[in-house]
XYZ file of C-alpha atoms in Angstrom:
339
model
C 0.000 0.000 0.000
C 2.927 2.332 0.714
C 3.915 2.015 -2.953
C 0.509 3.050 -4.239
C 1.362 6.705 -4.900
C 5.134 6.277 -5.210
C 5.333 7.389 -8.857
C 3.215 10.438 -8.117
C 5.373 11.306 -5.092
C 8.504 11.027 -7.247
C 7.131 13.891 -9.320
C 8.947 16.811 -7.659
C 6.100 19.392 -7.720
C 3.966 16.941 -5.697
C 6.325 14.915 -3.511
C 5.282 13.338 -0.218
C 3.998 16.610 1.242
C 1.870 17.254 -1.817
C 0.508 13.723 -1.693
C -0.564 14.285 1.905
C -2.376 17.444 0.811
C -4.133 15.562 -1.976
C -5.135 12.845 0.491
C -6.721 15.426 2.793
C -8.521 17.301 -0.003
C -12.259 17.296 -0.697
C -13.413 17.785 -4.303
C -16.960 18.315 -5.542
C -17.777 17.183 -9.094
C -21.031 18.439 -10.598
C -22.052 15.952 -13.281
C -21.044 12.324 -13.699
C -21.146 12.063 -17.469
C -18.116 11.975 -19.735
C -16.090 14.720 -18.032
C -17.325 13.878 -14.551
C -16.607 10.164 -14.685
C -13.174 10.752 -16.232
C -12.266 13.378 -13.634
C -13.595 11.235 -10.795
C -11.496 8.251 -11.831
C -8.341 10.366 -12.174
C -8.811 11.940 -8.737
C -9.556 8.621 -7.064
C -6.472 7.046 -8.606
C -4.459 10.081 -7.434
C -5.658 9.444 -3.871
C -7.902 12.417 -3.162
C -9.258 12.283 0.388
C -12.947 12.776 -0.315
C -14.931 13.009 -3.525
C -18.541 14.170 -3.746
C -20.225 13.281 -7.036
C -23.533 14.907 -7.980
C -25.648 13.853 -10.955
C -29.363 13.747 -11.773
C -29.306 11.135 -14.556
C -28.902 7.388 -15.052
C -26.603 5.383 -17.347
C -27.854 4.901 -20.921
C -26.415 2.847 -23.778
C -25.343 5.969 -25.682
C -23.126 6.932 -22.719
C -20.832 3.906 -23.001
C -18.966 5.249 -26.045
C -17.245 7.946 -23.969
C -18.186 7.674 -20.285
C -15.373 5.420 -19.184
C -16.540 4.310 -15.744
C -19.753 2.639 -16.840
C -20.590 -0.825 -18.124
C -23.324 -2.528 -20.130
C -24.779 -3.796 -16.857
C -25.166 -0.210 -15.619
C -26.997 0.772 -18.805
C -29.188 -2.338 -18.784
C -30.320 -1.625 -15.224
C -30.446 2.171 -15.633
C -28.275 2.691 -12.575
C -28.034 6.365 -11.509
C -24.677 7.684 -12.690
C -23.610 8.915 -9.263
C -24.223 5.464 -7.771
C -22.618 3.586 -10.663
C -19.591 5.870 -10.456
C -19.227 5.286 -6.722
C -19.546 1.504 -7.140
C -16.758 1.358 -9.711
C -14.534 3.920 -7.998
C -14.634 2.063 -4.688
C -13.195 -0.962 -6.477
C -10.382 1.219 -7.818
C -9.435 2.827 -4.500
C -11.306 1.801 -1.360
C -9.399 4.277 0.814
C -11.118 7.282 -0.780
C -14.323 8.552 0.840
C -16.906 8.834 -1.944
C -20.297 10.485 -1.547
C -22.826 9.914 -4.341
C -25.745 12.349 -4.569
C -28.608 11.842 -7.025
C -30.089 15.290 -7.564
C -30.376 18.248 -9.903
C -27.903 20.718 -8.394
C -29.682 23.957 -7.513
C -28.640 27.087 -5.641
C -29.723 25.643 -2.291
C -27.596 22.512 -2.708
C -24.582 24.354 -4.120
C -24.587 26.829 -1.235
C -24.749 23.908 1.186
C -21.871 21.994 -0.423
C -19.429 24.784 -1.357
C -18.209 25.761 2.160
C -17.205 22.133 2.859
C -14.977 21.532 -0.209
C -11.547 22.630 -1.404
C -12.323 22.596 -5.120
C -15.272 22.284 -7.492
C -15.072 20.716 -10.947
C -17.578 21.570 -13.650
C -18.746 18.497 -15.525
C -22.266 19.691 -16.130
C -24.139 20.057 -19.417
C -25.616 23.545 -19.172
C -24.586 27.141 -18.597
C -27.222 27.861 -15.990
C -25.541 25.479 -13.544
C -22.109 26.806 -14.501
C -23.115 30.367 -13.707
C -24.520 29.251 -10.351
C -21.237 27.428 -9.705
C -19.380 30.598 -10.617
C -21.335 32.731 -8.157
C -21.095 30.153 -5.373
C -17.345 30.012 -5.995
C -17.037 33.776 -5.592
C -19.336 33.929 -2.564
C -17.465 31.244 -0.602
C -13.964 31.677 -2.025
C -13.746 28.167 -3.491
C -11.838 27.664 -6.774
C -13.535 25.835 -9.624
C -12.503 24.490 -13.016
C -14.726 25.056 -16.029
C -14.756 22.434 -18.753
C -16.916 21.605 -21.764
C -16.722 19.573 -24.955
C -18.875 18.807 -27.979
C -18.004 17.130 -31.255
C -14.199 17.244 -31.415
C -13.965 20.574 -29.589
C -13.055 21.181 -25.959
C -12.463 24.126 -23.637
C -11.248 24.619 -20.063
C -10.533 27.497 -17.701
C -9.536 27.632 -14.033
C -11.152 30.241 -11.786
C -9.605 31.200 -8.436
C -11.593 33.848 -6.523
C -9.551 36.985 -5.974
C -6.842 35.943 -8.452
C -8.508 35.423 -11.832
C -11.442 36.817 -13.787
C -14.588 34.806 -13.174
C -16.784 33.220 -15.821
C -19.210 36.134 -15.604
C -16.364 38.499 -16.547
C -15.890 36.495 -19.729
C -19.554 36.274 -20.687
C -21.894 39.236 -21.047
C -24.972 37.004 -20.860
C -25.673 33.327 -20.319
C -25.788 31.625 -23.759
C -28.997 29.631 -23.907
C -28.614 28.161 -27.390
C -25.878 26.143 -28.997
C -24.868 22.619 -29.856
C -24.887 19.744 -27.391
C -23.577 16.178 -27.499
C -27.071 15.038 -28.401
C -27.278 17.345 -31.420
C -23.669 17.494 -32.650
C -22.255 14.264 -31.218
C -18.928 13.866 -29.446
C -15.774 11.779 -29.696
C -13.911 10.459 -26.674
C -10.492 12.068 -27.433
C -12.060 15.503 -26.923
C -13.402 14.343 -23.561
C -10.050 12.921 -22.487
C -8.231 16.141 -23.400
C -10.561 18.303 -21.305
C -10.270 15.870 -18.384
C -6.467 16.060 -18.620
C -6.532 19.850 -18.474
C -9.014 19.911 -15.596
C -7.228 17.314 -13.460
C -3.779 18.828 -14.038
C -5.107 22.106 -12.685
C -6.960 20.314 -9.887
C -3.774 18.674 -8.628
C -1.959 22.031 -8.645
C -4.716 23.540 -6.497
C -4.855 20.579 -4.116
C -1.095 20.687 -3.458
C -1.167 24.485 -3.127
C 0.982 25.276 -6.189
C -1.119 28.180 -7.486
C 1.898 29.722 -9.243
C 1.847 26.822 -11.706
C -1.778 27.305 -12.732
C -2.265 27.887 -16.453
C -4.052 31.258 -16.092
C -5.308 30.995 -19.659
C -8.481 29.857 -21.323
C -7.520 26.864 -23.435
C -9.545 25.517 -26.337
C -8.851 22.955 -29.023
C -10.290 20.844 -31.793
C -8.664 17.423 -31.909
C -10.134 16.633 -35.336
C -9.148 19.891 -37.026
C -5.770 19.973 -35.239
C -6.439 23.401 -33.739
C -5.315 24.713 -30.344
C -5.350 28.074 -28.601
C -4.492 29.381 -25.146
C -5.772 32.894 -24.528
C -4.727 35.155 -21.669
C -7.904 36.594 -20.154
C -6.402 38.583 -17.251
C -7.374 41.859 -18.931
C -11.032 40.791 -18.914
C -11.318 41.005 -15.145
C -14.146 43.461 -14.583
C -14.290 45.549 -11.400
C -18.001 46.105 -12.101
C -18.695 42.384 -12.526
C -21.860 41.456 -10.604
C -20.316 38.119 -9.627
C -16.780 39.080 -8.542
C -16.528 42.876 -8.772
C -16.242 45.496 -6.054
C -20.011 45.639 -5.514
C -20.752 42.006 -6.263
C -24.222 40.643 -5.584
C -24.045 37.158 -7.155
C -27.010 37.475 -9.548
C -27.127 33.810 -10.537
C -27.948 32.785 -6.984
C -31.216 34.732 -7.090
C -34.496 33.088 -8.045
C -35.302 35.472 -10.878
C -32.164 34.421 -12.783
C -32.916 30.704 -12.646
C -34.797 28.648 -15.209
C -38.463 28.525 -14.199
C -40.412 25.288 -14.385
C -44.083 24.517 -13.877
C -46.046 21.288 -14.054
C -49.088 21.971 -16.265
C -52.269 20.934 -14.524
C -53.921 17.868 -16.035
C -51.606 17.716 -19.052
C -48.749 15.375 -17.991
C -46.410 18.150 -19.121
C -43.780 20.530 -17.762
C -43.256 24.080 -19.019
C -39.711 25.458 -18.880
C -39.029 29.166 -19.206
C -35.431 30.397 -19.644
C -33.912 32.612 -16.978
C -33.564 35.572 -19.343
C -35.452 36.648 -22.500
C -34.340 34.868 -25.674
C -35.664 34.612 -29.205
C -35.256 31.158 -30.720
C -34.394 30.796 -34.389
C -36.822 27.971 -35.107
C -35.588 27.438 -38.658
C -31.997 26.979 -37.498
C -33.117 24.640 -34.710
C -35.131 22.602 -37.205
C -32.039 22.150 -39.392
C -29.940 20.948 -36.450
C -32.573 18.494 -35.228
C -33.275 17.080 -38.678
C -29.565 16.319 -39.094
C -29.922 14.134 -36.007
C -32.764 12.195 -37.632
C -35.538 13.865 -35.648
C -38.972 14.332 -37.221
C -39.723 18.026 -36.811
C -42.918 19.992 -37.272
C -42.683 23.786 -37.462
C -44.973 26.720 -38.014
C -44.246 30.459 -37.664
C -44.830 30.280 -33.907
C -43.424 27.027 -32.591
C -41.494 23.847 -33.357
C -42.108 20.348 -32.029
C -40.158 17.096 -32.104
C -40.259 13.762 -30.323
C -37.753 11.921 -28.180
C -39.639 8.754 -27.358
C -41.718 8.736 -25.207
C -41.611 12.535 -24.886
C -42.579 15.417 -27.166
C -40.900 18.811 -26.881
C -42.574 21.986 -28.125
C -40.294 25.009 -28.516
C -41.732 28.519 -28.771
C -40.038 31.537 -30.338
C -39.871 33.264 -26.944
C -37.678 30.451 -25.590
C -40.371 28.603 -23.652
C -40.435 24.822 -23.955
C -43.205 22.412 -23.027
C -42.085 18.836 -22.405
C -45.037 16.477 -22.882
C -45.070 12.997 -21.378
C -43.765 13.715 -17.889
C -44.604 15.555 -14.689
C -41.054 15.119 -13.415
C -39.383 18.545 -13.457
C -35.874 17.069 -13.221
C -36.536 14.755 -16.168
C -37.968 17.643 -18.190
C -34.992 19.905 -17.442
C -32.628 17.119 -18.454
C -34.302 16.874 -21.875
C -34.333 20.666 -22.197
C -30.595 21.008 -21.592
C -29.774 17.939 -23.673
C -31.412 19.123 -26.867
C -31.595 22.889 -26.510
C -28.266 23.784 -24.900
């Protein structure tokens, strides 16, 4: 057992002292899909002290192509990802304390978890959660590592409160549209690259070597052989509502969260975006049809089916998910197909 981390301890920037710091660290991972499962495995193998994994979904067959922790048995039995991840991770390293939480992370949960952890890793699938993570990070002084990938493209950025610009500094508004893995696909090398960037930065933070952090927003396309690392220090905004001088953490307030409502007697959930948005229904139709979806569109709305559900998208950004009264299930479909 004493040899378990010997190769990691031989790496001078970590050493035995750094390994002890890693072994006393507590990391929160939001999302246990491709990025989350890859990051969780890397941290468990590195000997992190405690890992809290949060995910609202279960394992599906389409996950197995890139979500490395899961097996056919998990997909067959629709095991919740957080539980499946914990089961497999405990067989990799039983000395790590692993907490599996099956839930849709909201402001209340994030504010409860953040003060107890040393680092948060973004492995979610939507910008609403990322912006909540960003504000919680600034409010409680906990660093977090942003990561995303779709197709062959990936991006990552490390945010340390008080030292770096936050995600809100980089984005004027929360982007509510865009491609997802379910509309544009994804290949596993893009996932693995983002995980490598996130975990490299995570280890630096856990051992306390902040001087070695990248301090750049890195993006790449492994298929097109493109790579960029952009310095964003100049984008730090003293008027930023999330990290500026008069910060008020807007994404932790109710009015800036996606609103959901179960429609009485209709077995349906309505989802309204957190800020006004006009959907380009023609563009959305093109994207969905490329994925083999049967789409119906008129000047006012678009509808398509994901068996056994039907989603109706309105120009004002509202979406009605028919076939469920489960708000978490409806939000999962919303973020999966509409960004």
